[in-house]
PDB file of C-alpha atoms and ligand atoms in Angstrom:
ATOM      1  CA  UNK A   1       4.834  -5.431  -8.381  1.00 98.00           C
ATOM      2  CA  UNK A   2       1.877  -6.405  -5.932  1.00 98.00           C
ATOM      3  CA  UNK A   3      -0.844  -4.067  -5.587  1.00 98.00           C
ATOM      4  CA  UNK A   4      -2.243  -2.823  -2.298  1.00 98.00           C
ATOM      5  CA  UNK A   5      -5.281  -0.599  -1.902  1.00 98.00           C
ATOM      6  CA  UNK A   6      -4.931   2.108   0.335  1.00 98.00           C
ATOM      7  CA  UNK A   7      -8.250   2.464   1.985  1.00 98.00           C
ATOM      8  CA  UNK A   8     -10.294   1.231   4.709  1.00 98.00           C
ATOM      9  CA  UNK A   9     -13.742   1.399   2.631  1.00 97.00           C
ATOM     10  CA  UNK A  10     -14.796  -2.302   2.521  1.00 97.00           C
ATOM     11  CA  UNK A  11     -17.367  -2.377  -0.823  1.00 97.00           C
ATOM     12  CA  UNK A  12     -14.099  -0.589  -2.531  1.00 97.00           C
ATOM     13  CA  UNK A  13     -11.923  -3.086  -1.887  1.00 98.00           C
ATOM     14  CA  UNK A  14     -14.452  -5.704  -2.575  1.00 97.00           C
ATOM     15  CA  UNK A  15     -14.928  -4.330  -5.847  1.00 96.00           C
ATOM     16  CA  UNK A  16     -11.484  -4.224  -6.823  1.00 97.00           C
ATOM     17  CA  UNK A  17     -10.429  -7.900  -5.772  1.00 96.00           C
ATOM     18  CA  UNK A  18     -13.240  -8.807  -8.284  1.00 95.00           C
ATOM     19  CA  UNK A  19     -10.794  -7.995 -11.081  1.00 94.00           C
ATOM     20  CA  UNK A  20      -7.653  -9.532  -9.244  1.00 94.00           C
ATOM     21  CA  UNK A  21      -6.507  -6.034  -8.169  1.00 95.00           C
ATOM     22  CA  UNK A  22      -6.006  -6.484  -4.639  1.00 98.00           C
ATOM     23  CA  UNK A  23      -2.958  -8.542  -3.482  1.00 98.00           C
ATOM     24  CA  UNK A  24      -3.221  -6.201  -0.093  1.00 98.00           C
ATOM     25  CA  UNK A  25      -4.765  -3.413   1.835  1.00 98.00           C
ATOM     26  CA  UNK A  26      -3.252  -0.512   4.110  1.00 98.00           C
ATOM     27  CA  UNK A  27      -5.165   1.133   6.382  1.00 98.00           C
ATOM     28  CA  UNK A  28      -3.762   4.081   8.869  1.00 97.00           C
ATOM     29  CA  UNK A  29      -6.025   6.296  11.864  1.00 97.00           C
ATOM     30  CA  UNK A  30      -6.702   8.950   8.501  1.00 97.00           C
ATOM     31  CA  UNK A  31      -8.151   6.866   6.736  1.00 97.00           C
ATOM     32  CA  UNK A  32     -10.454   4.832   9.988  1.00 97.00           C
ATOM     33  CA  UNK A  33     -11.669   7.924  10.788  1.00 97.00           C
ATOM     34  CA  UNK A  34     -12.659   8.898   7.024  1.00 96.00           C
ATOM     35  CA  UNK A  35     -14.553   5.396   7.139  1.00 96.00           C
ATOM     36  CA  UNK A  36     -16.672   6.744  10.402  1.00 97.00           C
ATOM     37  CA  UNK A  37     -16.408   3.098  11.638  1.00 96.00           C
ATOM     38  CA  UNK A  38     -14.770   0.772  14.338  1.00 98.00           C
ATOM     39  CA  UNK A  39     -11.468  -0.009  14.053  1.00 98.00           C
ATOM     40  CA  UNK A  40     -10.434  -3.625  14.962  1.00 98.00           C
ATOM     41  CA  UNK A  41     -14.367  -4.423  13.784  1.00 98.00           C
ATOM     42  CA  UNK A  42     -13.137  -2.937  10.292  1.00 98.00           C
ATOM     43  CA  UNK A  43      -9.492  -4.375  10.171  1.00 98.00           C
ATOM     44  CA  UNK A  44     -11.523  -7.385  10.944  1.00 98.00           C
ATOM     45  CA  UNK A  45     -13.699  -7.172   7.832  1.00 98.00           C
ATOM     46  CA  UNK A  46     -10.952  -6.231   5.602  1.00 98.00           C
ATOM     47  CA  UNK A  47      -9.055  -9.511   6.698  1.00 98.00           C
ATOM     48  CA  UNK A  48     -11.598 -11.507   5.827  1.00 97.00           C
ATOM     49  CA  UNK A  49     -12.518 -10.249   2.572  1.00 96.00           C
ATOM     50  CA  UNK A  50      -8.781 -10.885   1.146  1.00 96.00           C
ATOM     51  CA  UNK A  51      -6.045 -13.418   1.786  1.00 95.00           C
ATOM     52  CA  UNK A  52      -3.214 -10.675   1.835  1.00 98.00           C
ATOM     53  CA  UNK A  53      -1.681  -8.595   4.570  1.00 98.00           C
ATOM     54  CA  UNK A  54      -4.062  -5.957   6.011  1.00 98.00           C
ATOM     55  CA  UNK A  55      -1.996  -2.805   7.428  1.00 98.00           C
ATOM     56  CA  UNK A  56      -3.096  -1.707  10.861  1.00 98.00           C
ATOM     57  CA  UNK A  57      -1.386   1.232  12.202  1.00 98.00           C
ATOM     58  CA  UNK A  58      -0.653   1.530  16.319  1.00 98.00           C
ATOM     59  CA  UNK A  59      -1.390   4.823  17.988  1.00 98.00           C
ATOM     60  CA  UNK A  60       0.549   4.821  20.969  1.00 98.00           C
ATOM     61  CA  UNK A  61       3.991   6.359  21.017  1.00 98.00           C
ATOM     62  CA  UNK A  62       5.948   4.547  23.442  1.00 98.00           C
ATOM     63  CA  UNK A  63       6.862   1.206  22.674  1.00 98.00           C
ATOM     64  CA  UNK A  64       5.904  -0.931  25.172  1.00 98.00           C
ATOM     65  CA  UNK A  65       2.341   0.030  24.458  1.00 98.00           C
ATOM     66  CA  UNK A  66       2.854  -0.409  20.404  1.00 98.00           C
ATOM     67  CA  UNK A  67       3.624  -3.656  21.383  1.00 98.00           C
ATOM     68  CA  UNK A  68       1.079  -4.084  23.617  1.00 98.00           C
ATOM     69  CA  UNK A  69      -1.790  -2.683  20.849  1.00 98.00           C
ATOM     70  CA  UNK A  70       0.369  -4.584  17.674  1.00 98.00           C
ATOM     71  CA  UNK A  71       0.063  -7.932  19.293  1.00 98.00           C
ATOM     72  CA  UNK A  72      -3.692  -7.327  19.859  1.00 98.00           C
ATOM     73  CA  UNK A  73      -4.081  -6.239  16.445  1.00 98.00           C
ATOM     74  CA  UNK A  74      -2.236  -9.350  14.965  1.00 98.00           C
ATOM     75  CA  UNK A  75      -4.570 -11.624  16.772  1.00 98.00           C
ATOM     76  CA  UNK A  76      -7.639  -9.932  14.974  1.00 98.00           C
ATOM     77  CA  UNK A  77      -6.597 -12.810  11.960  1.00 98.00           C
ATOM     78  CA  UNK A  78      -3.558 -14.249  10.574  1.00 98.00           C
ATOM     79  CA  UNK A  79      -3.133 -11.427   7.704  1.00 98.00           C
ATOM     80  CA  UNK A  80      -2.646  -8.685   9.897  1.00 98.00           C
ATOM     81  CA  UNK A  81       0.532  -6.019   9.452  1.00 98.00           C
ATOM     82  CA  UNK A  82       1.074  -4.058  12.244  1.00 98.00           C
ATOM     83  CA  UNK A  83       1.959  -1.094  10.938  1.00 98.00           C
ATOM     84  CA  UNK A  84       4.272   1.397  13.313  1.00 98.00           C
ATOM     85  CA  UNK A  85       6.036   4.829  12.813  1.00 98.00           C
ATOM     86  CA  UNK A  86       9.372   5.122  11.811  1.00 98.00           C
ATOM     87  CA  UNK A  87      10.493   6.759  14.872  1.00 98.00           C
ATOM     88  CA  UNK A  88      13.120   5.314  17.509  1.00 98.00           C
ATOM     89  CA  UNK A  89      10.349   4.012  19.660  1.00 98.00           C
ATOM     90  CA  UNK A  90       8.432   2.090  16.457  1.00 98.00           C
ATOM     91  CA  UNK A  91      11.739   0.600  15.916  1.00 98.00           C
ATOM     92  CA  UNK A  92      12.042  -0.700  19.130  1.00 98.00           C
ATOM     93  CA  UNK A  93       8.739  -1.743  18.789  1.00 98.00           C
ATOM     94  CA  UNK A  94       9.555  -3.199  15.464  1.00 98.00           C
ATOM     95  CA  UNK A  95      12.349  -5.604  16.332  1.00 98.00           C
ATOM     96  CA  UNK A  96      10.546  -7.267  19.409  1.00 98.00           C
ATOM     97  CA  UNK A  97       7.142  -7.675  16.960  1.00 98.00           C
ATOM     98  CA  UNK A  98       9.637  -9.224  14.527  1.00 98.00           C
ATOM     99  CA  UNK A  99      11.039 -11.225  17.140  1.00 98.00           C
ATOM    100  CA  UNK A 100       7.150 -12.640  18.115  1.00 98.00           C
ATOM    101  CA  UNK A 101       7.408 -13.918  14.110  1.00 98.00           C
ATOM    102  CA  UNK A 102       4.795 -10.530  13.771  1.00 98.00           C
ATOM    103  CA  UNK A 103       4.979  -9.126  10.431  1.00 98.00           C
ATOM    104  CA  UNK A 104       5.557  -4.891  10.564  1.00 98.00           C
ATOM    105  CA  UNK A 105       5.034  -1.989   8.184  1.00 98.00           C
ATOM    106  CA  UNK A 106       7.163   0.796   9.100  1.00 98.00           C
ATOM    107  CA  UNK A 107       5.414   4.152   7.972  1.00 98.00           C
ATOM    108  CA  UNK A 108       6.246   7.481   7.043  1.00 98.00           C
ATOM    109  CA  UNK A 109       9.417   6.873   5.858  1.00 98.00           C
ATOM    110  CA  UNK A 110      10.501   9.888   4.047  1.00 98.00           C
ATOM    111  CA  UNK A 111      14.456   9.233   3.983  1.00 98.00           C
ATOM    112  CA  UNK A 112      16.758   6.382   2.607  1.00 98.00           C
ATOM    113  CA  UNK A 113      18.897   6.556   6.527  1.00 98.00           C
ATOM    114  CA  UNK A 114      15.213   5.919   7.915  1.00 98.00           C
ATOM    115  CA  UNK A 115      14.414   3.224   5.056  1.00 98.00           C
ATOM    116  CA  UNK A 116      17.936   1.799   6.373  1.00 98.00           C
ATOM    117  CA  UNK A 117      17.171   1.637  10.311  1.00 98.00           C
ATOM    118  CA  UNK A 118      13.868   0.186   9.692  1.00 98.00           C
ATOM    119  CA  UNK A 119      15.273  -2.977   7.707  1.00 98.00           C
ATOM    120  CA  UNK A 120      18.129  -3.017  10.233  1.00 98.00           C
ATOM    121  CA  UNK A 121      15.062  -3.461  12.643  1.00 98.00           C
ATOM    122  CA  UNK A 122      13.589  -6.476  10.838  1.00 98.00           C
ATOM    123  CA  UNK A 123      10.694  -4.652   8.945  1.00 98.00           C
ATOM    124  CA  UNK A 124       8.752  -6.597   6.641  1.00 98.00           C
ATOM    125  CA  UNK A 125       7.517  -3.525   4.824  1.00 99.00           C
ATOM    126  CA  UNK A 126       8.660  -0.360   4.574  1.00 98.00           C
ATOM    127  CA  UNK A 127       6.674   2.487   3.184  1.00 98.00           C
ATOM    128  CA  UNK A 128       7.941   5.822   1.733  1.00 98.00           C
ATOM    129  CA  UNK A 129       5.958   8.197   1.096  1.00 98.00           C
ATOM    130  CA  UNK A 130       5.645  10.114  -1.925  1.00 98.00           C
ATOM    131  CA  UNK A 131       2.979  12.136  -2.694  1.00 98.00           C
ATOM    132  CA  UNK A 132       3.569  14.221   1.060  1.00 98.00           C
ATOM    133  CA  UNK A 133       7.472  14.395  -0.668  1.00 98.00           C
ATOM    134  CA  UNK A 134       6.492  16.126  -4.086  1.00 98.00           C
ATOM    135  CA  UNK A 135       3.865  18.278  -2.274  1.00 98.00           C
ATOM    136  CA  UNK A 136       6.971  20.055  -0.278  1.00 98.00           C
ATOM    137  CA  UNK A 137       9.091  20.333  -3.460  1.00 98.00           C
ATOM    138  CA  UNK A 138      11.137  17.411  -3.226  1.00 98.00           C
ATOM    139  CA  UNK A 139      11.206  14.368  -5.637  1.00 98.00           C
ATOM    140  CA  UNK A 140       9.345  11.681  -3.958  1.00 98.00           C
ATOM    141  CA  UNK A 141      10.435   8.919  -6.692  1.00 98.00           C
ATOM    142  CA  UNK A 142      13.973   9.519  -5.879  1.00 98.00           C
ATOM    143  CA  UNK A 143      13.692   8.175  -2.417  1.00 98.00           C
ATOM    144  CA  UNK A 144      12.235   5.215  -3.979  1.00 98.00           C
ATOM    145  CA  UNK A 145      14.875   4.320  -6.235  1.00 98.00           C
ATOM    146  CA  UNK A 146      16.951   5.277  -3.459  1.00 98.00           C
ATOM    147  CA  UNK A 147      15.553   2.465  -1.005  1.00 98.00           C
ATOM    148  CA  UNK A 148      16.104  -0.029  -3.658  1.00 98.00           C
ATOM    149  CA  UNK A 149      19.570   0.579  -3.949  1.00 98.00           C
ATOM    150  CA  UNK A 150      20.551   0.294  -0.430  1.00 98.00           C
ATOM    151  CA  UNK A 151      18.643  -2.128   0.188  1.00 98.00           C
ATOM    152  CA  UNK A 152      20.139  -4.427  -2.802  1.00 98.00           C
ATOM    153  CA  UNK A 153      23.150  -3.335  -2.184  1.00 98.00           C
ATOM    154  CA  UNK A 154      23.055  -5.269   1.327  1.00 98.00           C
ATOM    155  CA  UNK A 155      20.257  -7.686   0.430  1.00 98.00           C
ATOM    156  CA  UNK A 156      17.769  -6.917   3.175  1.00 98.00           C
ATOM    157  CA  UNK A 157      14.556  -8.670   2.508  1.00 97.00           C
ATOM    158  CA  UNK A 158      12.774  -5.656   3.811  1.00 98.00           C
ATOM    159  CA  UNK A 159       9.819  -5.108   0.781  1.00 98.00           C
ATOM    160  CA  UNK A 160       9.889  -1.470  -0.637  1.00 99.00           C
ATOM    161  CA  UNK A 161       5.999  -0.566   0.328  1.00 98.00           C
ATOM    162  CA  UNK A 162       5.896   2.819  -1.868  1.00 98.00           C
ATOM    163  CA  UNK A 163       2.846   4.936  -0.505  1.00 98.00           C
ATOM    164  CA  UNK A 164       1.327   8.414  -0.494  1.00 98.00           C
ATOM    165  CA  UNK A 165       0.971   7.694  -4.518  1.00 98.00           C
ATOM    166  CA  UNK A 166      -1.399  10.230  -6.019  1.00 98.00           C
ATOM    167  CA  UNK A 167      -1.303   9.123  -9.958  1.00 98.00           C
ATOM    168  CA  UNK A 168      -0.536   6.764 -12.263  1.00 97.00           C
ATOM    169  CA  UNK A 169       2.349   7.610 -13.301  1.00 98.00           C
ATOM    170  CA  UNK A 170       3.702   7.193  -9.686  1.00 98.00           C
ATOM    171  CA  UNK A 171       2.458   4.002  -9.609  1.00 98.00           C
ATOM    172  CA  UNK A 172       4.525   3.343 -13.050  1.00 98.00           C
ATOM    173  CA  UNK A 173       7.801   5.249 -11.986  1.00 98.00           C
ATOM    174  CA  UNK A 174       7.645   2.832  -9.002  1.00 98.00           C
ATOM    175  CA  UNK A 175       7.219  -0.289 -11.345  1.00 98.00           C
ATOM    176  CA  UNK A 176      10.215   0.720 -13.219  1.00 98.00           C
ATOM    177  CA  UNK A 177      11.991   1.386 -10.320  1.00 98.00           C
ATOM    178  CA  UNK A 178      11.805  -2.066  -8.901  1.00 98.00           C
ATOM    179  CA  UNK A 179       9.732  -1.244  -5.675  1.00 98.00           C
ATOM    180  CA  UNK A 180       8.525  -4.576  -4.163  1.00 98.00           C
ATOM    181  CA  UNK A 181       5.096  -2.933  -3.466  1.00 98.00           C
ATOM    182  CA  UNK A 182       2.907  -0.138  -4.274  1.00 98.00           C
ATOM    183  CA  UNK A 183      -0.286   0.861  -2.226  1.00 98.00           C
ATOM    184  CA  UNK A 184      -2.716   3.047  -4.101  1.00 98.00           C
ATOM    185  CA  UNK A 185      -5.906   4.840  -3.503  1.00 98.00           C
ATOM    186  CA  UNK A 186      -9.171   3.041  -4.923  1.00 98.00           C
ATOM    187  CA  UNK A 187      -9.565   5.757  -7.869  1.00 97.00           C
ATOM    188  CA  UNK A 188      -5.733   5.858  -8.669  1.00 98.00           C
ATOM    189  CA  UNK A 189      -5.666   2.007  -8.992  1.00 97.00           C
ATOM    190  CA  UNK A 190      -9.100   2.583 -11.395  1.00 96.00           C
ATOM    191  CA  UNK A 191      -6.795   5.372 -13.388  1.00 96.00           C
ATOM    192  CA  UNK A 192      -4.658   3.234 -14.530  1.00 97.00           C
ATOM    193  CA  UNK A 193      -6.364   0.679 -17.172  1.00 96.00           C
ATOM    194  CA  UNK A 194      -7.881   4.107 -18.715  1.00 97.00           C
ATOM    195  CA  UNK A 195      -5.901   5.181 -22.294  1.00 97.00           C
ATOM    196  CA  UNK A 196      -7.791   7.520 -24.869  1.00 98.00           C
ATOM    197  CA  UNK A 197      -6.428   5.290 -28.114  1.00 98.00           C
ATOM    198  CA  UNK A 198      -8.064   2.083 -25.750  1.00 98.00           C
ATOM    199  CA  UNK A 199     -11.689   3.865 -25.561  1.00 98.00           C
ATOM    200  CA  UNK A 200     -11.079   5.133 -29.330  1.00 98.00           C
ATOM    201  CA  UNK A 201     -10.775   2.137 -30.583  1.00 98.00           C
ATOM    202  CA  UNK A 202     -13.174   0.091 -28.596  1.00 98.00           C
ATOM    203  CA  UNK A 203     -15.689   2.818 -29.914  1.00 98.00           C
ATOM    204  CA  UNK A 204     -14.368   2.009 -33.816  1.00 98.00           C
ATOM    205  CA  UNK A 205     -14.855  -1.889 -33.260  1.00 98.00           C
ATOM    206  CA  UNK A 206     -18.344  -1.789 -31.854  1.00 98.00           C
ATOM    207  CA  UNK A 207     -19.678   0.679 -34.609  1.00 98.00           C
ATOM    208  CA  UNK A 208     -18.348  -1.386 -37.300  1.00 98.00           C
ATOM    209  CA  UNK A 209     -19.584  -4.873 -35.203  1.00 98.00           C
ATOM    210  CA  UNK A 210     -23.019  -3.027 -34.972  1.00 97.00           C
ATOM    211  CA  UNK A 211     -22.707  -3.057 -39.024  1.00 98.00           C
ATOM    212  CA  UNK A 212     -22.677  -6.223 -39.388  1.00 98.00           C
ATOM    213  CA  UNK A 213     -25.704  -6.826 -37.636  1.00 98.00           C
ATOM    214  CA  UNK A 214     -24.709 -10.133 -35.744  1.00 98.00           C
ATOM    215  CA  UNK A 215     -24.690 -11.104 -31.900  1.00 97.00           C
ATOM    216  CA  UNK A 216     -22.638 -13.231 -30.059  1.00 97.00           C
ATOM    217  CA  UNK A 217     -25.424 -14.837 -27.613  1.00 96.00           C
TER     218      UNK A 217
HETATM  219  C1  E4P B   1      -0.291   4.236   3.357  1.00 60.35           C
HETATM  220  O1  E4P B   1       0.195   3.378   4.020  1.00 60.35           O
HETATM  221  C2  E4P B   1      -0.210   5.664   3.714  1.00 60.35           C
HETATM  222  O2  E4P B   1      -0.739   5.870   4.961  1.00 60.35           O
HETATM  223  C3  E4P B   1      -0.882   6.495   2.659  1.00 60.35           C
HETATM  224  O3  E4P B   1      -0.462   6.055   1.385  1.00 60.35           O
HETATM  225  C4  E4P B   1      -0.678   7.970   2.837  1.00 60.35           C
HETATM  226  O4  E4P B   1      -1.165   8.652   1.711  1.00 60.35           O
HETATM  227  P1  E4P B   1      -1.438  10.244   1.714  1.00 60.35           P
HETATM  228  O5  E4P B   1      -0.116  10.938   1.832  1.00 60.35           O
HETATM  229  O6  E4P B   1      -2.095  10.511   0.406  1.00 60.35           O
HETATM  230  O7  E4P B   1      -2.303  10.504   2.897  1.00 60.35           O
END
């Protein structure tokens, strides 16, 4: 499963491709605005810190005008995403930025018929989101493991972007699932290489190495 960080704060990201963490990055107008800073001059940034897609999400509504503002965003640098909501006019928008060999995220997904209609339209990425699903009740993991079903079941190459993940253990229910991707906040990502027996033990083998009274260098 690649990993993409869900942020628009540049040191983050930095610091996380420093341990191979970052095979992407997904940014949407929250998350801009939460960074106080440009937005093409930051989508810029991001794209040139990593070699994988960047997300950049439209904010028109209409889809002449997505197109218009996705094909200026994809000529920011090769590794853009345009990312576009999963609403009749985003697919529209969708198949002709597919057709201009543009690659698309289709967001807030929050159905398996919606997961459906976007790989119909030629979405690279799809992203359902979770956390927003569990917070009203309903079992955001299911729609997951939904998506990959239909979408094996007719072999769309449309990748399984799982989003609005809140914990680890999302991020491993989607790993056993089978989703394609999963995009995860900067502390959620850092979560996840912590374990109690880990720290315990570490803390048992460097009380016993200070016993022997040796160093390495
Ligand atoms: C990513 O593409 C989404 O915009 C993001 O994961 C949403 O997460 P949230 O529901 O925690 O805002």
């Amino acid at each position: 499963m690649k990993f993409f960080v869900d942020t628009a704060e540049t040191s983050e990201i930095a610091e996380l491709a420093e341990a191979g963490l970052v095979d992407g990055v997904t940014t949407n107008p929250s998350l801009i605005a939460k960074s106080g800073r440009d937005f093409l001059e930051v989508v810029k940034e991001i794209c040139d810190l990593i070699d994988g897609p960047v997300s950049a999400e439209v904010t028109a509504l209409e889809a002449p005008a997505m197109i218009a503002e996705g094909k200026k965003l994809a000529e920011l640098a090769d590794n853009v995403v345009v990312k576009l909501p999963l609403t009749f006019e985003g697919l529209k928008a969708c198949q002709a930025l597919t057709a201009a060999n543009i690659q698309t995220n289709v967001t807030l997904c929050f159905s398996a018929n919606q997961g459906l209609l976007a790989a119909k339209a030629g979405a690279t990425y799809v992203s359902p989101f979770i956390g927003r699903l569990d917070d009203l009740g309903v079992d955001g993991m299911e729609l997951i493991a939904n998506l990959r079903t239909v979408f094996d079941n007719y072999g769309f190459d449309t990748q399984i972007l799982a989003a609005s993940i809140r914990s680890a253990d999302h991020v491993q229910q989607c790993a056993l699932i089978g989703a394609d991707v999963a995009t995860v906040p900067p502390s959620v990502l850092k979560d996840l290489v912590k374990h109690q027996l880990t720290d315990k033990g570490l803390e048992a083998f460097m009380s016993d190495w200070q016993k022997t009274g040796q160093s390495i260098l």
